[in-house]
Short mmCIF file of C-alpha atoms and ligand atoms in Angstrom, two decimals:
data_model
loop_
_atom_site.label_atom_id
_atom_site.label_comp_id
_atom_site.label_asym_id
_atom_site.label_seq_id
_atom_site.Cartn_x
_atom_site.Cartn_y
_atom_site.Cartn_z
CA UNK A 1 21.10 -19.90 144.88
CA UNK A 2 19.69 -22.14 147.09
CA UNK A 3 21.55 -22.80 150.61
CA UNK A 4 23.43 -26.19 150.39
CA UNK A 5 22.19 -27.48 153.32
CA UNK A 6 19.34 -26.21 155.73
CA UNK A 7 18.27 -28.20 159.11
CA UNK A 8 15.33 -27.19 160.98
CA UNK A 9 16.01 -29.43 164.14
CA UNK A 10 12.77 -30.36 166.38
CA UNK A 11 10.16 -28.16 164.63
CA UNK A 12 6.63 -28.88 164.61
CA UNK A 13 5.97 -29.71 161.41
CA UNK A 14 2.12 -29.56 160.46
CA UNK A 15 0.56 -30.37 157.14
CA UNK A 16 -2.51 -31.40 156.95
CA UNK A 17 -2.58 -32.81 153.17
CA UNK A 18 -0.42 -35.33 154.69
CA UNK A 19 -2.12 -35.63 158.20
CA UNK A 20 1.30 -34.88 159.42
CA UNK A 21 1.82 -33.21 162.97
CA UNK A 22 5.12 -34.31 164.72
CA UNK A 23 7.89 -32.44 166.47
CA UNK A 24 10.53 -33.79 163.72
CA UNK A 25 13.75 -32.31 161.90
CA UNK A 26 13.67 -31.49 158.73
CA UNK A 27 16.30 -31.16 156.14
CA UNK A 28 16.97 -29.32 153.08
CA UNK A 29 19.44 -29.93 150.60
CA UNK A 30 19.97 -28.05 147.07
CA UNK A 31 16.51 -26.42 147.69
CA UNK A 32 14.60 -29.42 148.44
CA UNK A 33 13.46 -31.34 151.38
CA UNK A 34 15.51 -34.42 151.78
CA UNK A 35 14.88 -35.57 155.22
CA UNK A 36 11.58 -35.24 157.46
CA UNK A 37 11.20 -37.21 160.50
CA UNK A 38 12.12 -37.44 164.31
CA UNK A 39 15.93 -37.07 164.84
CA UNK A 40 16.30 -37.33 161.27
CA UNK A 41 19.06 -34.51 161.17
CA UNK A 42 21.23 -35.73 164.15
CA UNK A 43 24.36 -36.40 162.57
CA UNK A 44 24.09 -33.22 160.61
CA UNK A 45 23.91 -30.95 163.38
CA UNK A 46 27.66 -30.75 163.93
CA UNK A 47 28.33 -30.40 160.30
CA UNK A 48 30.12 -27.03 159.22
CA UNK A 49 28.13 -27.50 156.17
CA UNK A 50 24.75 -26.96 157.39
CA UNK A 51 23.03 -24.10 158.50
CA UNK A 52 21.03 -24.93 161.74
CA UNK A 53 17.65 -23.00 162.74
CA UNK A 54 16.60 -24.55 166.45
CA UNK A 55 12.93 -25.56 166.43
CA UNK A 56 12.37 -23.70 170.08
CA UNK A 57 8.55 -24.07 169.92
CA UNK A 58 8.09 -23.13 166.55
CA UNK A 59 6.12 -24.93 163.53
CA UNK A 60 7.12 -25.28 160.23
CA UNK A 61 3.97 -25.47 157.42
CA UNK A 62 3.75 -25.65 153.90
CA UNK A 63 3.96 -21.91 152.39
CA UNK A 64 0.74 -20.06 151.60
CA UNK A 65 -0.79 -19.99 148.12
CA UNK A 66 -3.16 -16.30 148.01
CA UNK A 67 -5.82 -16.47 145.11
CA UNK A 68 -6.22 -12.89 145.47
CA UNK A 69 -3.99 -9.81 145.50
CA UNK A 70 -3.73 -6.66 143.61
CA UNK A 71 -0.26 -5.76 142.87
CA UNK A 72 -0.89 -2.60 141.14
CA UNK A 73 1.61 -3.02 138.36
CA UNK A 74 1.17 -1.96 135.73
CA UNK A 75 -0.02 1.56 136.13
CA UNK A 76 -0.52 2.18 139.81
CA UNK A 77 2.98 1.55 140.88
CA UNK A 78 2.67 4.60 143.59
CA UNK A 79 0.19 2.32 145.30
CA UNK A 80 2.24 -1.17 144.96
CA UNK A 81 4.24 -3.03 142.44
CA UNK A 82 5.30 -6.37 141.99
CA UNK A 83 8.26 -6.29 143.78
CA UNK A 84 7.06 -4.53 146.91
CA UNK A 85 3.97 -6.68 146.61
CA UNK A 86 6.05 -10.02 146.25
CA UNK A 87 8.15 -8.49 149.35
CA UNK A 88 4.74 -8.18 151.48
CA UNK A 89 3.88 -11.58 150.60
CA UNK A 90 6.90 -13.45 151.11
CA UNK A 91 6.78 -11.59 154.54
CA UNK A 92 3.68 -13.09 154.80
CA UNK A 93 4.68 -16.57 154.39
CA UNK A 94 3.16 -17.11 150.84
CA UNK A 95 5.26 -18.66 148.13
CA UNK A 96 2.49 -18.08 145.27
CA UNK A 97 0.21 -15.29 144.47
CA UNK A 98 -2.15 -14.79 142.14
CA UNK A 99 -3.06 -11.49 140.75
CA UNK A 100 -5.65 -9.71 139.74
CA UNK A 101 -6.47 -8.05 136.42
CA UNK A 102 -7.85 -4.37 137.32
CA UNK A 103 -4.30 -3.24 136.49
CA UNK A 104 -4.06 -0.32 133.88
CA UNK A 105 -4.06 -1.12 131.30
CA UNK A 106 -6.25 -3.99 132.26
CA UNK A 107 -4.59 -7.58 132.09
CA UNK A 108 -6.57 -8.83 129.24
CA UNK A 109 -3.96 -9.52 126.48
CA UNK A 110 -0.78 -12.12 126.49
CA UNK A 111 1.38 -9.38 126.58
CA UNK A 112 0.56 -7.85 130.07
CA UNK A 113 0.50 -11.19 131.38
CA UNK A 114 3.71 -12.19 130.29
CA UNK A 115 5.12 -9.00 131.18
CA UNK A 116 4.10 -10.05 134.82
CA UNK A 117 5.14 -12.88 135.05
CA UNK A 118 8.86 -12.25 133.34
CA UNK A 119 8.75 -9.28 135.82
CA UNK A 120 8.62 -11.49 138.83
CA UNK A 121 10.78 -13.70 137.64
CA UNK A 122 13.51 -11.18 137.46
CA UNK A 123 12.71 -10.14 140.97
CA UNK A 124 12.41 -13.79 142.27
CA UNK A 125 11.09 -14.34 145.58
CA UNK A 126 7.35 -15.80 145.61
CA UNK A 127 5.79 -17.17 142.12
CA UNK A 128 3.26 -14.38 140.66
CA UNK A 129 0.60 -15.95 138.55
CA UNK A 130 -1.58 -13.74 136.75
CA UNK A 131 -5.41 -14.14 136.51
CA UNK A 132 -6.46 -12.49 133.23
CA UNK A 133 -9.73 -10.23 132.62
CA UNK A 134 -12.49 -12.26 132.23
CA UNK A 135 -13.85 -9.37 129.71
CA UNK A 136 -11.73 -6.96 127.49
CA UNK A 137 -11.30 -3.73 129.69
CA UNK A 138 -13.18 -5.76 132.49
CA UNK A 139 -16.47 -3.96 130.72
CA UNK A 140 -18.27 -6.89 131.07
CA UNK A 141 -19.31 -6.96 126.94
CA UNK A 142 -16.48 -8.86 124.91
CA UNK A 143 -14.42 -12.41 126.45
CA UNK A 144 -10.69 -12.18 126.30
CA UNK A 145 -8.62 -14.68 124.30
CA UNK A 146 -8.60 -17.13 126.99
CA UNK A 147 -6.53 -19.69 125.73
CA UNK A 148 -3.83 -17.05 124.94
CA UNK A 149 -3.92 -15.90 128.41
CA UNK A 150 -3.73 -19.47 129.87
CA UNK A 151 -0.80 -20.15 127.56
CA UNK A 152 0.88 -17.19 128.85
CA UNK A 153 0.63 -18.38 132.03
CA UNK A 154 -2.96 -17.19 133.39
CA UNK A 155 -4.33 -19.55 135.98
CA UNK A 156 -8.11 -18.30 135.83
CA UNK A 157 -10.12 -15.20 135.03
CA UNK A 158 -11.83 -12.51 136.53
CA UNK A 159 -13.06 -8.94 136.10
CA UNK A 160 -12.50 -8.54 139.98
CA UNK A 161 -13.33 -4.81 140.97
CA UNK A 162 -16.41 -5.27 138.78
CA UNK A 163 -19.18 -7.92 138.15
CA UNK A 164 -19.98 -9.85 135.16
CA UNK A 165 -23.64 -8.90 135.47
CA UNK A 166 -24.84 -9.85 132.11
CA UNK A 167 -26.22 -13.54 132.60
CA UNK A 168 -25.18 -13.82 128.47
CA UNK A 169 -21.84 -12.92 129.12
CA UNK A 170 -21.32 -14.77 131.64
CA UNK A 171 -22.64 -18.02 130.42
CA UNK A 172 -20.28 -17.62 127.40
CA UNK A 173 -17.39 -17.23 129.93
CA UNK A 174 -18.17 -20.44 131.87
CA UNK A 175 -18.59 -22.37 128.66
CA UNK A 176 -15.50 -20.89 126.94
CA UNK A 177 -13.57 -21.29 130.37
CA UNK A 178 -14.46 -24.54 130.76
CA UNK A 179 -12.48 -25.86 127.76
CA UNK A 180 -9.21 -24.63 128.97
CA UNK A 181 -10.12 -26.09 132.76
CA UNK A 182 -9.55 -22.46 134.20
CA UNK A 183 -12.28 -20.98 136.94
CA UNK A 184 -14.05 -18.19 136.43
CA UNK A 185 -14.10 -16.04 139.44
CA UNK A 186 -16.56 -14.04 139.82
CA UNK A 187 -16.77 -10.59 142.25
CA UNK A 188 -20.23 -11.03 142.88
CA UNK A 189 -22.50 -7.82 143.07
CA UNK A 190 -25.37 -6.58 141.63
CA UNK A 191 -24.19 -3.09 140.71
CA UNK A 192 -28.06 -2.19 139.87
CA UNK A 193 -28.24 -2.83 143.72
CA UNK A 194 -25.32 -1.17 145.15
CA UNK A 195 -25.08 2.18 143.58
CA UNK A 196 -23.27 5.15 145.40
CA UNK A 197 -23.30 2.23 148.39
CA UNK A 198 -20.40 3.31 150.88
CA UNK A 199 -20.87 0.43 153.23
CA UNK A 200 -22.96 -2.39 154.42
CA UNK A 201 -26.92 -2.02 154.43
CA UNK A 202 -28.13 -2.31 158.10
CA UNK A 203 -28.62 -0.37 161.27
CA UNK A 204 -24.74 1.12 161.18
CA UNK A 205 -25.35 2.47 157.48
CA UNK A 206 -28.62 4.14 158.61
CA UNK A 207 -26.74 5.42 161.71
CA UNK A 208 -24.16 6.97 159.68
CA UNK A 209 -26.08 8.43 157.14
CA UNK A 210 -24.41 6.61 154.88
CA UNK A 211 -25.67 4.64 151.59
CA UNK A 212 -25.20 0.91 152.07
CA UNK A 213 -24.74 -2.14 149.97
CA UNK A 214 -27.54 -4.98 150.81
CA UNK A 215 -26.35 -8.37 151.48
CA UNK A 216 -28.74 -9.61 148.51
CA UNK A 217 -26.80 -7.75 145.75
CA UNK A 218 -24.22 -10.78 146.46
CA UNK A 219 -26.64 -13.11 146.84
CA UNK A 220 -28.85 -12.62 143.90
CA UNK A 221 -25.71 -13.14 141.70
CA UNK A 222 -24.13 -15.95 143.55
CA UNK A 223 -27.45 -18.08 142.89
CA UNK A 224 -27.38 -17.18 139.15
CA UNK A 225 -23.99 -17.71 138.49
CA UNK A 226 -24.48 -21.47 140.19
CA UNK A 227 -27.32 -22.04 137.58
CA UNK A 228 -25.12 -20.79 134.83
CA UNK A 229 -22.08 -23.04 136.13
CA UNK A 230 -24.33 -26.21 136.56
CA UNK A 231 -26.00 -25.62 132.88
CA UNK A 232 -22.26 -25.18 131.57
CA UNK A 233 -20.34 -27.64 133.63
CA UNK A 234 -17.53 -25.11 134.38
CA UNK A 235 -15.70 -24.34 137.08
CA UNK A 236 -16.89 -21.42 139.41
CA UNK A 237 -15.05 -19.77 142.10
CA UNK A 238 -16.68 -16.90 144.26
CA UNK A 239 -14.57 -14.33 144.97
CA UNK A 240 -14.25 -12.65 149.05
CA UNK A 241 -17.72 -14.60 150.06
CA UNK A 242 -18.98 -12.15 152.56
CA UNK A 243 -22.72 -13.04 153.30
CA UNK A 244 -24.52 -15.52 155.31
CA UNK A 245 -26.97 -16.03 151.94
CA UNK A 246 -24.17 -16.96 149.47
CA UNK A 247 -22.50 -19.28 151.90
CA UNK A 248 -26.04 -21.05 152.05
CA UNK A 249 -26.40 -20.92 148.28
CA UNK A 250 -22.79 -22.47 147.98
CA UNK A 251 -23.36 -25.41 150.96
CA UNK A 252 -26.26 -26.40 148.54
CA UNK A 253 -24.58 -26.11 145.16
CA UNK A 254 -21.66 -28.45 146.38
CA UNK A 255 -24.45 -30.63 148.10
CA UNK A 256 -25.79 -31.30 144.72
CA UNK A 257 -22.21 -31.72 143.13
CA UNK A 258 -22.04 -28.68 140.86
CA UNK A 259 -17.94 -27.46 140.37
CA UNK A 260 -18.42 -24.73 142.81
CA UNK A 261 -15.48 -22.99 145.13
CA UNK A 262 -15.39 -20.01 147.20
CA UNK A 263 -12.73 -17.90 148.90
CA UNK A 264 -13.28 -15.40 152.39
CA UNK A 265 -11.14 -12.40 153.26
CA UNK A 266 -9.53 -12.03 156.75
CA UNK A 267 -11.09 -9.18 157.15
CA UNK A 268 -14.58 -10.48 156.74
CA UNK A 269 -13.54 -13.24 159.13
CA UNK A 270 -12.90 -10.15 161.74
CA UNK A 271 -14.62 -7.67 161.26
CA UNK A 272 -18.49 -6.24 161.22
CA UNK A 273 -19.85 -3.19 159.76
CA UNK A 274 -19.54 -1.49 163.13
CA UNK A 275 -15.51 -1.02 162.59
CA UNK A 276 -17.04 1.47 160.26
CA UNK A 277 -18.54 3.60 162.99
CA UNK A 278 -15.35 6.16 163.20
CA UNK A 279 -15.63 6.59 159.54
CA UNK A 280 -11.94 4.99 159.23
CA UNK A 281 -11.54 4.69 155.69
CA UNK A 282 -9.33 1.60 155.98
CA UNK A 283 -12.45 -0.07 156.58
CA UNK A 284 -14.02 0.75 153.22
CA UNK A 285 -13.92 -2.37 150.98
CA UNK A 286 -15.90 -4.09 148.38
CA UNK A 287 -17.81 -6.21 149.73
CA UNK A 288 -18.35 -4.58 152.83
CA UNK A 289 -17.53 -5.64 156.52
CA UNK A 290 -21.14 -7.44 157.26
CA UNK A 291 -23.13 -7.73 160.37
CA UNK A 292 -22.08 -10.41 163.13
CA UNK A 293 -24.77 -12.96 161.65
CA UNK A 294 -22.42 -13.35 158.52
CA UNK A 295 -19.19 -13.31 160.32
CA UNK A 296 -20.68 -15.94 162.47
CA UNK A 297 -21.95 -18.11 158.68
CA UNK A 298 -18.63 -17.34 156.79
CA UNK A 299 -16.32 -18.51 159.75
CA UNK A 300 -18.84 -22.13 159.95
CA UNK A 301 -18.72 -22.09 156.09
CA UNK A 302 -14.80 -21.80 156.27
CA UNK A 303 -14.61 -24.56 159.13
CA UNK A 304 -17.21 -27.01 157.47
CA UNK A 305 -15.05 -27.00 153.85
CA UNK A 306 -17.91 -24.79 152.23
CA UNK A 307 -15.56 -21.81 151.54
CA UNK A 308 -12.47 -23.83 150.50
CA UNK A 309 -9.87 -21.33 150.77
CA UNK A 310 -8.50 -17.98 152.25
CA UNK A 311 -7.60 -15.14 149.99
CA UNK A 312 -6.19 -11.92 151.54
CA UNK A 313 -7.95 -9.38 148.51
CA UNK A 314 -4.72 -7.36 149.49
CA UNK A 315 -5.79 -4.48 147.88
CA UNK A 316 -3.02 -1.26 148.80
CA UNK A 317 -4.02 2.45 148.10
CA UNK A 318 -2.41 5.38 149.02
CA UNK A 319 -3.02 8.39 151.30
CA UNK A 320 -4.58 10.14 148.41
CA UNK A 321 -7.07 7.50 147.86
CA UNK A 322 -7.42 7.01 151.66
CA UNK A 323 -6.69 10.37 153.43
CA UNK A 324 -10.30 12.03 152.65
CA UNK A 325 -14.13 11.94 153.25
CA UNK A 326 -15.59 8.28 153.45
CA UNK A 327 -17.48 8.75 150.24
CA UNK A 328 -14.57 9.93 147.88
CA UNK A 329 -12.06 7.01 149.43
CA UNK A 330 -11.30 4.02 147.72
CA UNK A 331 -12.38 0.42 148.82
CA UNK A 332 -9.58 -1.97 149.58
CA UNK A 333 -7.25 -2.69 152.27
CA UNK A 334 -3.83 -4.53 152.47
CA UNK A 335 -3.47 -8.14 153.97
CA UNK A 336 -0.37 -9.94 152.85
CA UNK A 337 1.59 -9.45 156.23
CA UNK A 338 -1.01 -9.97 158.72
CA UNK A 339 -3.41 -12.65 157.55
CA UNK A 340 -1.65 -15.95 159.33
CA UNK A 341 -1.24 -13.86 162.65
CA UNK A 342 -4.62 -12.71 162.54
CA UNK A 343 -6.40 -15.97 161.38
CA UNK A 344 -4.57 -17.81 164.57
CA UNK A 345 -6.45 -16.03 166.73
CA UNK A 346 -9.62 -17.94 165.43
CA UNK A 347 -7.88 -20.89 166.13
CA UNK A 348 -7.30 -19.61 169.61
CA UNK A 349 -10.75 -19.13 170.33
CA UNK A 350 -11.93 -22.51 168.78
CA UNK A 351 -13.46 -21.20 165.78
CA UNK A 352 -11.38 -22.81 163.37
CA UNK A 353 -9.12 -26.10 163.71
CA UNK A 354 -5.45 -25.37 162.72
CA UNK A 355 -5.29 -27.89 160.16
CA UNK A 356 -8.59 -26.21 158.31
CA UNK A 357 -6.25 -23.02 158.66
CA UNK A 358 -3.39 -24.40 156.86
CA UNK A 359 -5.07 -26.36 154.29
CA UNK A 360 -7.27 -22.87 153.41
CA UNK A 361 -4.01 -21.30 153.03
CA UNK A 362 -2.34 -23.76 150.97
CA UNK A 363 -3.99 -27.15 149.44
CA UNK A 364 -7.08 -25.60 148.90
CA UNK A 365 -6.42 -22.60 147.14
CA UNK A 366 -3.75 -24.73 145.09
CA UNK A 367 -6.15 -26.77 143.91
CA UNK A 368 -8.38 -24.43 142.67
CA UNK A 369 -5.74 -22.53 140.63
CA UNK A 370 -4.39 -25.64 139.28
CA UNK A 371 -0.99 -25.26 141.13
CA UNK A 372 0.97 -28.05 142.70
CA UNK A 373 0.67 -27.50 146.17
CA UNK A 374 3.49 -26.78 148.70
CA UNK A 375 3.51 -29.56 150.92
CA UNK A 376 6.27 -31.04 153.65
CA UNK A 377 7.46 -34.15 152.34
CA UNK A 378 10.86 -35.84 150.89
CA UNK A 379 11.38 -34.66 147.80
CA UNK A 380 9.31 -31.86 147.31
CA UNK A 381 10.87 -28.52 146.50
CA UNK A 382 11.39 -26.30 149.91
CA UNK A 383 8.49 -24.50 150.00
CA UNK A 384 7.56 -23.62 153.71
CA UNK A 385 7.25 -21.31 156.89
CA UNK A 386 8.60 -21.03 159.70
CA UNK A 387 6.08 -19.61 162.57
CA UNK A 388 6.35 -18.84 166.09
CA UNK A 389 2.79 -18.94 167.23
CA UNK A 390 3.69 -16.79 170.55
CA UNK A 391 5.97 -14.30 169.36
CA UNK A 392 4.28 -11.18 169.68
CA UNK A 393 4.38 -7.71 167.10
CA UNK A 394 2.68 -4.65 166.41
CA UNK A 395 1.52 -3.65 162.74
CA UNK A 396 3.46 -0.49 162.45
CA UNK A 397 3.99 1.56 158.98
CA UNK A 398 7.79 1.00 159.49
CA UNK A 399 6.99 -2.96 159.53
CA UNK A 400 4.74 -3.47 156.62
CA UNK A 401 6.49 -3.93 153.36
CA UNK A 402 3.92 -2.96 150.99
CA UNK A 403 4.30 0.36 149.74
CA UNK A 404 0.49 1.13 151.29
CA UNK A 405 -0.29 0.96 155.00
CA UNK A 406 -4.01 0.61 154.66
CA UNK A 407 -5.14 -1.50 157.02
CA UNK A 408 -7.64 -1.20 159.98
CA UNK A 409 -4.95 -3.25 161.97
CA UNK A 410 -2.52 -0.50 162.60
CA UNK A 411 -1.27 -0.21 166.05
CA UNK A 412 -2.37 -3.51 167.35
CA UNK A 413 -0.65 -6.29 168.49
CA UNK A 414 -0.70 -9.81 166.75
CA UNK A 415 0.27 -13.19 168.18
CA UNK A 416 2.08 -15.17 165.93
CA UNK A 417 4.90 -14.09 163.33
CA UNK A 418 6.39 -15.69 160.40
CA UNK A 419 10.33 -16.00 160.73
CA UNK A 420 11.14 -17.28 157.72
CA UNK A 421 9.60 -18.16 154.33
CA UNK A 422 11.17 -20.25 151.70
CA UNK A 423 9.73 -20.28 147.81
CA UNK A 424 11.11 -22.33 145.02
CA UNK A 425 13.46 -23.71 147.07
CA UNK A 426 14.99 -20.53 148.42
CA UNK A 427 14.79 -18.42 151.58
CA UNK A 428 12.65 -15.38 150.43
CA UNK A 429 12.01 -14.08 153.60
CA UNK A 430 13.80 -13.79 157.27
CA UNK A 431 12.62 -12.26 160.15
CA UNK A 432 15.07 -8.91 160.92
CA UNK A 433 15.42 -10.03 164.49
CA UNK A 434 17.12 -13.10 163.48
CA UNK A 435 15.64 -16.77 163.64
O1 DOR B 501 -12.07 -3.39 148.33
C1 DOR B 501 -11.83 -3.60 147.08
N1 DOR B 501 -10.59 -3.45 146.44
N2 DOR B 501 -12.55 -4.69 146.23
C2 DOR B 501 -12.15 -4.76 145.11
O2 DOR B 501 -13.13 -5.73 144.29
C3 DOR B 501 -11.39 -4.58 144.45
C4 DOR B 501 -10.41 -3.92 145.44
C5 DOR B 501 -8.97 -2.82 144.43
O3 DOR B 501 -8.69 -3.22 143.48
O4 DOR B 501 -8.72 -1.78 145.44
#
């Protein structure tokens, strides 16, 4: 049940979509924002019916939209399930989570798409939006019934975890999906170039004696797909873009008006292949952590809007898949709960304007999958995050709500915390120590 009356008193409200950045009161009644403005709640704060949350230097921003998370249900619930995944999302400030199809069985049917949506609705919390498979069983051969999947709630299609390598299949996928106005989301990896690869191909992989995943394996797929998307006049989205070459190709494609978009993950913005030097399997991820010039390129591309959105690629794995030799470990790391605090570091260092960070977590991803964006304005459903930009906390297994703890940031102290999240007009997360 939505709270009858909630007052955020004297918060810094920031919503780049509305050019809003001001200290205001925000009033939420029956799950909707009803007042927003300087001192707008003056006569409400003494009301017995109101719950008043003092701003105390904190920010109120639109709730986040994640384009890319693996919640592992059905099939791998020992790593994560929809309930634990949504709890992690809420703790990270997300009101919407798009979930990938590489479940077991693969989400390539209406029945599984519907099951995911129904399961999430029965739990409550953030909204779940399936991204169904492009091809049956993610085998890269036969297309799925995209209209059925879209009608059941899928907001895009992707074989993420695998690349659609056949140009013919990708062409047909783009043409077919364009009938339903959903994006085709590519995991750009030419598997013939990455066979047996454990990490990025470069000086560090040579030093460690690990087989490398060359950048060009991403670049050739993005370049080919841009041409196919142009020919099909379809919407093409690059998942977890990680190389300077892919950023360059995307920039050029956009300048020619092709309907391409991309996302980048927090880990590709923050870490390089040097993180693998200690053979920490938490740093094994696909695409791999790249070199400093790639990190600089994806940061610049995010800052200038070439890369539209930030997506977590939250990929939970249990100790079974991670406490083993590097070559045996599964790729992936969790990211829902650390995304915003970690990326605030890029704002502080001057690498990313705050307004661009918020846009890349809210309006931009919502636009890509056709969802109404959370926004701070009167009449809007309350989907918002209360952030303490100064509060420090340490990433520990106890604090993480995800069932899996595979993050290279364990033990790290971060500055910035999500104190409260609202989704669909309800409070779905509140920090334990009281807000
Ligand atoms: O590191 C990754 N993990 N990359 C992917 O594309 C898939 C994901 C997973 O499902 O674990």
